[in-house]
Short mmCIF file of C-alpha atoms in Angstrom, two decimals:
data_model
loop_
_atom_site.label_atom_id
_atom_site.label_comp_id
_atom_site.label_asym_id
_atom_site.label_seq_id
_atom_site.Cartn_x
_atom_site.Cartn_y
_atom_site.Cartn_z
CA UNK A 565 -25.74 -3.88 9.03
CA UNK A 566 -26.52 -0.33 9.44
CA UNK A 567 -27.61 0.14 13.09
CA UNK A 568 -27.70 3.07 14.86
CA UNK A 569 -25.21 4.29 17.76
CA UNK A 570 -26.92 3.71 20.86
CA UNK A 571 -27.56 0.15 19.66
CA UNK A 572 -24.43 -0.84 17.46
CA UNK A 573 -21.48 0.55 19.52
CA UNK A 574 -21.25 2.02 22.86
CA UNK A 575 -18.60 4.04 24.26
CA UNK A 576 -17.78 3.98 27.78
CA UNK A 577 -15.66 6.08 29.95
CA UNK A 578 -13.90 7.62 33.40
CA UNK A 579 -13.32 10.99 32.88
CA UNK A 580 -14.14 13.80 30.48
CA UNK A 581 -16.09 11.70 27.76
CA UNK A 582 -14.31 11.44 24.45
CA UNK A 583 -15.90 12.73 21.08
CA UNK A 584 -16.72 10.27 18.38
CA UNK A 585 -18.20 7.24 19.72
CA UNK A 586 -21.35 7.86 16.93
CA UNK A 587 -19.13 8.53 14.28
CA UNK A 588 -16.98 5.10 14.63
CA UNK A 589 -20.07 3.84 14.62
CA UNK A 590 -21.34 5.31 11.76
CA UNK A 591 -17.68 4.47 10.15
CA UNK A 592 -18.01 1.09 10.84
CA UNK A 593 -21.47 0.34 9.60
CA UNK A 594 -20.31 2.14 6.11
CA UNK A 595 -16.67 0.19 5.10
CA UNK A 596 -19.32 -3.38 6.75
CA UNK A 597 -21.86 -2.43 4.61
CA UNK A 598 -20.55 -4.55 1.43
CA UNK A 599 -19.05 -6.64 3.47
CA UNK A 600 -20.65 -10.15 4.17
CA UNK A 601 -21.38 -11.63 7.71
CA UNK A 602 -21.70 -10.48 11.06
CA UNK A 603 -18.75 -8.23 12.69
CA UNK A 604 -18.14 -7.60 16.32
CA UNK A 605 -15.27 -5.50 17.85
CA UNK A 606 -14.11 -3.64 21.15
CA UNK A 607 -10.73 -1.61 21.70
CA UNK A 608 -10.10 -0.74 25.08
CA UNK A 609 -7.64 1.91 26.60
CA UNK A 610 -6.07 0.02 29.86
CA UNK A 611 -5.17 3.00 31.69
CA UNK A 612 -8.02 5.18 31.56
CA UNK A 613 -10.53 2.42 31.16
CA UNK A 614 -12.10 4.06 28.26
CA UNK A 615 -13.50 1.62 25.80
CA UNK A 616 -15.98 1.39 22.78
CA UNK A 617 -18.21 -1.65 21.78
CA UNK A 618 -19.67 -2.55 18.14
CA UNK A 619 -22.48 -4.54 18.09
CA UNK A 620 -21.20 -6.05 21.41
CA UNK A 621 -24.55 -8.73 21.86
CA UNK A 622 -22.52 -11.21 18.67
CA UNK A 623 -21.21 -14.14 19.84
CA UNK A 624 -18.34 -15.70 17.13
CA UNK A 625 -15.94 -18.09 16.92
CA UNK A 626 -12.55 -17.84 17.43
CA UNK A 627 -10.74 -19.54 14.98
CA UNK A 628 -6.91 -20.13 16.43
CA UNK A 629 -7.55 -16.91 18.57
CA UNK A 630 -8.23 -19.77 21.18
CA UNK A 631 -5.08 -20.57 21.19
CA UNK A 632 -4.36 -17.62 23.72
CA UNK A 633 -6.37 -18.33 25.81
CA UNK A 634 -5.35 -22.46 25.54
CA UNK A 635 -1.83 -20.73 26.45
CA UNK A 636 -3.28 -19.04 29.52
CA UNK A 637 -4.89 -21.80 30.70
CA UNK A 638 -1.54 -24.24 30.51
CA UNK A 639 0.66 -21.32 32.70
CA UNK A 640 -2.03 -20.66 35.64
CA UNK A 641 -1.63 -25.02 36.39
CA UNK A 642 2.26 -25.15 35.15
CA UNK A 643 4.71 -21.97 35.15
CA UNK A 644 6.71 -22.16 32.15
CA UNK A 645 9.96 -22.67 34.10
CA UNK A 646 8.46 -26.35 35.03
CA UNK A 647 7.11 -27.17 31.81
CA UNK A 648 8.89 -29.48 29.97
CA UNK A 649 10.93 -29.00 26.68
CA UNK A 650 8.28 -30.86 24.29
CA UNK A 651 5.50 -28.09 26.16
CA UNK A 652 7.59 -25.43 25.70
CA UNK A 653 7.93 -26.32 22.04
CA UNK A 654 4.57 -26.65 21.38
CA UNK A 655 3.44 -22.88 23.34
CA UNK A 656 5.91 -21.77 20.87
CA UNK A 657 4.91 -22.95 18.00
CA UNK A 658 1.47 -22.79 18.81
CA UNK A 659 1.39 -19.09 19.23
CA UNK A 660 4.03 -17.92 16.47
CA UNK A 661 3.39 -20.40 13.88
CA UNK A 662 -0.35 -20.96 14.79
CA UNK A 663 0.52 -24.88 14.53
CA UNK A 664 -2.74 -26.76 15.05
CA UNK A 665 -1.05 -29.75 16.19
CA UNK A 666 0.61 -28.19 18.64
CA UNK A 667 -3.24 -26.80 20.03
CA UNK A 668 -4.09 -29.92 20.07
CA UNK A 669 -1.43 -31.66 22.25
CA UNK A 670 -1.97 -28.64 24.58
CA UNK A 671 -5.64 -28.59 24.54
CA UNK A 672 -5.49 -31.88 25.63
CA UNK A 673 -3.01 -31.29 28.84
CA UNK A 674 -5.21 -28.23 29.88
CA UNK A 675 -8.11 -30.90 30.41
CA UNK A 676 -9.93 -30.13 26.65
CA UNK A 677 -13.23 -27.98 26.63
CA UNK A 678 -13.63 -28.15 30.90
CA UNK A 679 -10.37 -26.95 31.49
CA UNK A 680 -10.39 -24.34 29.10
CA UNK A 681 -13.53 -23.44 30.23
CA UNK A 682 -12.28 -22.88 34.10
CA UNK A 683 -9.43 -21.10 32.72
CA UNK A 684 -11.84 -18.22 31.27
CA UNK A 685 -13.59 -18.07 34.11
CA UNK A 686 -10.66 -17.14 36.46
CA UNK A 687 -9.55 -14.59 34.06
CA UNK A 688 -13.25 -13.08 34.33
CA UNK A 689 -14.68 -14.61 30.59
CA UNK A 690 -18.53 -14.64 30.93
CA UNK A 691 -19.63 -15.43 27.21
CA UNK A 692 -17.04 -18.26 26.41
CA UNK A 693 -16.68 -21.84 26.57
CA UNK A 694 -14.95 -24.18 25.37
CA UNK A 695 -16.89 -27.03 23.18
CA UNK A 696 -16.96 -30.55 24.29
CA UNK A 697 -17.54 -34.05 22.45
CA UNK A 698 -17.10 -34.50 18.48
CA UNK A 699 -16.58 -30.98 16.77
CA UNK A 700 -17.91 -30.22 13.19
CA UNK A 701 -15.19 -28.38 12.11
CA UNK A 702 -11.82 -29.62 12.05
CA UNK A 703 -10.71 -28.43 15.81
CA UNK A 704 -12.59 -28.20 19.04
CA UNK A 705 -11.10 -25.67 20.58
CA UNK A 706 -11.12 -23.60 17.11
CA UNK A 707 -15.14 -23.03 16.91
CA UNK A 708 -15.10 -21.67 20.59
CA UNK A 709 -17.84 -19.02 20.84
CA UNK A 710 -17.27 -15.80 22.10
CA UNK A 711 -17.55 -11.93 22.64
CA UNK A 712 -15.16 -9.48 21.34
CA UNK A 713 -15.60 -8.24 25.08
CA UNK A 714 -14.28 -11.44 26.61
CA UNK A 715 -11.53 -11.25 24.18
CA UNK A 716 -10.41 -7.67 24.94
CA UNK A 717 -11.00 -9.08 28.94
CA UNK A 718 -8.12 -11.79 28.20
CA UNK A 719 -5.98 -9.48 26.56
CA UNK A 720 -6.44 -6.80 29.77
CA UNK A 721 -5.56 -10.34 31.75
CA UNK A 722 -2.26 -10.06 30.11
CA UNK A 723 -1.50 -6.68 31.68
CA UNK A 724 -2.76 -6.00 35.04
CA UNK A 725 -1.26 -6.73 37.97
CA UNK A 726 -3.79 -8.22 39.67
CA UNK A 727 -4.11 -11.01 37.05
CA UNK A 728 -3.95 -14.66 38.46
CA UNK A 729 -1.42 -15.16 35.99
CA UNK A 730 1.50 -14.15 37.37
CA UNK A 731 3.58 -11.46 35.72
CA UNK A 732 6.31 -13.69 34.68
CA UNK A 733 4.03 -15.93 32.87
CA UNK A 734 2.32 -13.26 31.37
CA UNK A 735 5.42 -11.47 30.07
CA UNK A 736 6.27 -15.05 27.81
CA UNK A 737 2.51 -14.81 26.26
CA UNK A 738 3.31 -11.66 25.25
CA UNK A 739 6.72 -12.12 24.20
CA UNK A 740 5.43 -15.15 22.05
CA UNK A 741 2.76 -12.75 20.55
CA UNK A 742 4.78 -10.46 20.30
CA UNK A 743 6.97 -12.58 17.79
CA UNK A 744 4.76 -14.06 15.82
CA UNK A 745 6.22 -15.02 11.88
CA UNK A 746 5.75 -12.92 8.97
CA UNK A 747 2.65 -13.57 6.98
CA UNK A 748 1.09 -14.42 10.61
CA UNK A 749 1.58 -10.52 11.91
CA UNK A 750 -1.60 -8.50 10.10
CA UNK A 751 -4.95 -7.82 12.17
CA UNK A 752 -4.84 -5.60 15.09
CA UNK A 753 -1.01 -4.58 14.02
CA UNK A 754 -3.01 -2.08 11.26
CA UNK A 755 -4.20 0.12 14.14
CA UNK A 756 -0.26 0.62 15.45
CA UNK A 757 1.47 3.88 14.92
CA UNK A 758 5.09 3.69 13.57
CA UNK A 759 6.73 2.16 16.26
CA UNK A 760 4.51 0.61 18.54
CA UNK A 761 5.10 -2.89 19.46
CA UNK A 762 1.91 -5.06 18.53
CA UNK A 763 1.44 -8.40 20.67
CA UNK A 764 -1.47 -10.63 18.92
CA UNK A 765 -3.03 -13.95 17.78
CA UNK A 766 -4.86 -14.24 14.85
CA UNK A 767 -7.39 -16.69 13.50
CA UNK A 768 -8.40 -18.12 10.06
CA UNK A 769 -10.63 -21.18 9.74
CA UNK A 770 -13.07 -22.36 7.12
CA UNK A 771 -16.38 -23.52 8.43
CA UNK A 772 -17.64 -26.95 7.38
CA UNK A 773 -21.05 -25.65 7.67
CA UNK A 774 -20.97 -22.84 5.18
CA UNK A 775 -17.39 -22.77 3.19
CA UNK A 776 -17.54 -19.49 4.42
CA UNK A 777 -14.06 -18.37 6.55
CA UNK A 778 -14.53 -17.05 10.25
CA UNK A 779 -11.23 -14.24 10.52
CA UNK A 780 -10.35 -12.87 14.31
CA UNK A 781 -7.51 -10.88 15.76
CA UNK A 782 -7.05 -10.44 19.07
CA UNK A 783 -4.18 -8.39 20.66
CA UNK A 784 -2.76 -5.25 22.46
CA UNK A 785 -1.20 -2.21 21.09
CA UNK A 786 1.72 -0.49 22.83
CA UNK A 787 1.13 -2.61 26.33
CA UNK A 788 -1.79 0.10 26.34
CA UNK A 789 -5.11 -0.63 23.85
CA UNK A 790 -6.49 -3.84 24.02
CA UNK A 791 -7.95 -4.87 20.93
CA UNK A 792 -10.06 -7.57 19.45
CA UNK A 793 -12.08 -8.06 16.16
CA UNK A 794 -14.25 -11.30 15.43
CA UNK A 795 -15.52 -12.00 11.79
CA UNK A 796 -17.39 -14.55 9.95
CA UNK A 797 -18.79 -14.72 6.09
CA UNK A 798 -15.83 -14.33 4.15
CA UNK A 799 -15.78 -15.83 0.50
CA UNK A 800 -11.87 -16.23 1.27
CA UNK A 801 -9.55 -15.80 4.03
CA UNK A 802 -7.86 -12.43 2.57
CA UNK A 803 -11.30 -10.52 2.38
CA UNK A 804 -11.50 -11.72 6.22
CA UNK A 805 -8.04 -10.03 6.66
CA UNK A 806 -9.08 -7.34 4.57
CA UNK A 807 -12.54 -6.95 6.60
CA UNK A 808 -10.96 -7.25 10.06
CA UNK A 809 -7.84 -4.71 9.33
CA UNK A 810 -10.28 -2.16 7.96
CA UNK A 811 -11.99 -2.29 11.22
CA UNK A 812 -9.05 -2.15 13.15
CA UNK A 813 -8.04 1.26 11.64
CA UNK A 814 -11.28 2.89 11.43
CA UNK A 815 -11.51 1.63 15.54
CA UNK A 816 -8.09 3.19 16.32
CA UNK A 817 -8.12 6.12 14.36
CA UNK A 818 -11.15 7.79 16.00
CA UNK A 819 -10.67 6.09 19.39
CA UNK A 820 -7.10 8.11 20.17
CA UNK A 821 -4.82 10.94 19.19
CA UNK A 822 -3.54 10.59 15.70
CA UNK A 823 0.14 9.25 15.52
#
């Protein structure tokens, strides 16, 4: 797991270049060295463009982080003010409860794996997909490969103006991430200051392959930092938690000005 800098995590910048890129490197490859499975992570700061990369070339699965992006997808062909009330319910549920039902139904208005797929391409995706035909985990959409890059690229979606989601359709993601129930609200909330509102999706799902759990949070911090972890190996779903919040502090606390 131990790599070093140049090769693990990269740190890119405008501006006078920030100190510590090699040491949240070297933080990171000491709390992952106990820890099973392949990690991949990026936090981005949205107004200065500064961002830092760990081990950036993984490509993992989502898990209900998907579900975002399945979101995204249903708002650039129907604003939310013309969906119905049975799509409405499900976006809801889909995002705060992380109902898997509720994926589905929506997964299948968006046009399944193709649609999904053109949806990530308009908001600039370039290493995700989604999966088509029979799945071999439980959900299609749920075992969609990607980058922690392309992640932190759909979360920037959810902010800049020049998104082709339009600004009131990107406010309700982010109010529904924004509200997501307790027990649902860990992940990239660790790296928040006192304070800060946290706007996420998390994912949990047990491969069929390996009874091994794949654990992902995606989200933003303060409207600001753009965050997303992606996990896979865990014995159980709270290491995963455990694994991907660990990250999430050791990313934040280097990457800005303590709180």
């Amino acid at each position: 797991m131990i790599i070093h800098a140049l090769l693990a995590g990269t740190l890119t910048f405008t501006g006078a270049p920030p100190a510590g890129s090699e040491e949240v490197t070297r933080s990171l490859d000491r709390f992952l060295r106990i820890r099973p499975g392949p990690v991949t992570a990026m936090v981005k700061d949205l107004r200065t463009g500064r961002s830092y990369r760990y081990h950036r070339h993984e490509r993992l699965i989502t898990a209900s982080g998907a579900k975002v992006q399945i979101l995204m997808a249903l708002l650039l062909k129907t604003p939310w003010a013309k969906l119905g009330k049975a799509a409405r319910h499900d976006a809801s549920i889909m995002i705060r409860h992380s109902d898997n039902h509720a994926a589905d139904r929506l997964w299948e208005r968006i046009g399944k794996a193709p649609g999904f797929t053109r949806a990530g391409r308009a908001f600039g995706l370039k290493h995700t997909a989604g999966v088509p035909g029979d799945c071999l985990d439980l959900y299609c959409w749920g075992i969609t490969k990607t980058s922690a890059e392309d992640q932190v690229r759909l979360m920037s979606a959810l902010v800049r103006e020049s998104s082709p989601l339009p600004a009131a359709e990107r406010a309700r993601v982010r109010s529904l991430m924004g509200g997501v129930v307790d027990g649902q609200d860990w992940g990239v909330s660790a790296g928040a200051c006192k304070g800060e509102r946290t706007e996420l999706k998390n994912g949990w799902l047990k491969r069929v392959s390996t009874k091994r759990w794949a654990v992902t949070s995606v989200g933003l911090i303060a409207g600001r930092y753009a965050v997303a972890v992606l996990t896979e190996g865990s014995a159980e779903a709270g290491d995963g938690i455990a694994t991907v919040e660990g990250v999430v502090r050791r990313l934040m606390l280097r990457f800005r000005a303590a709180c």
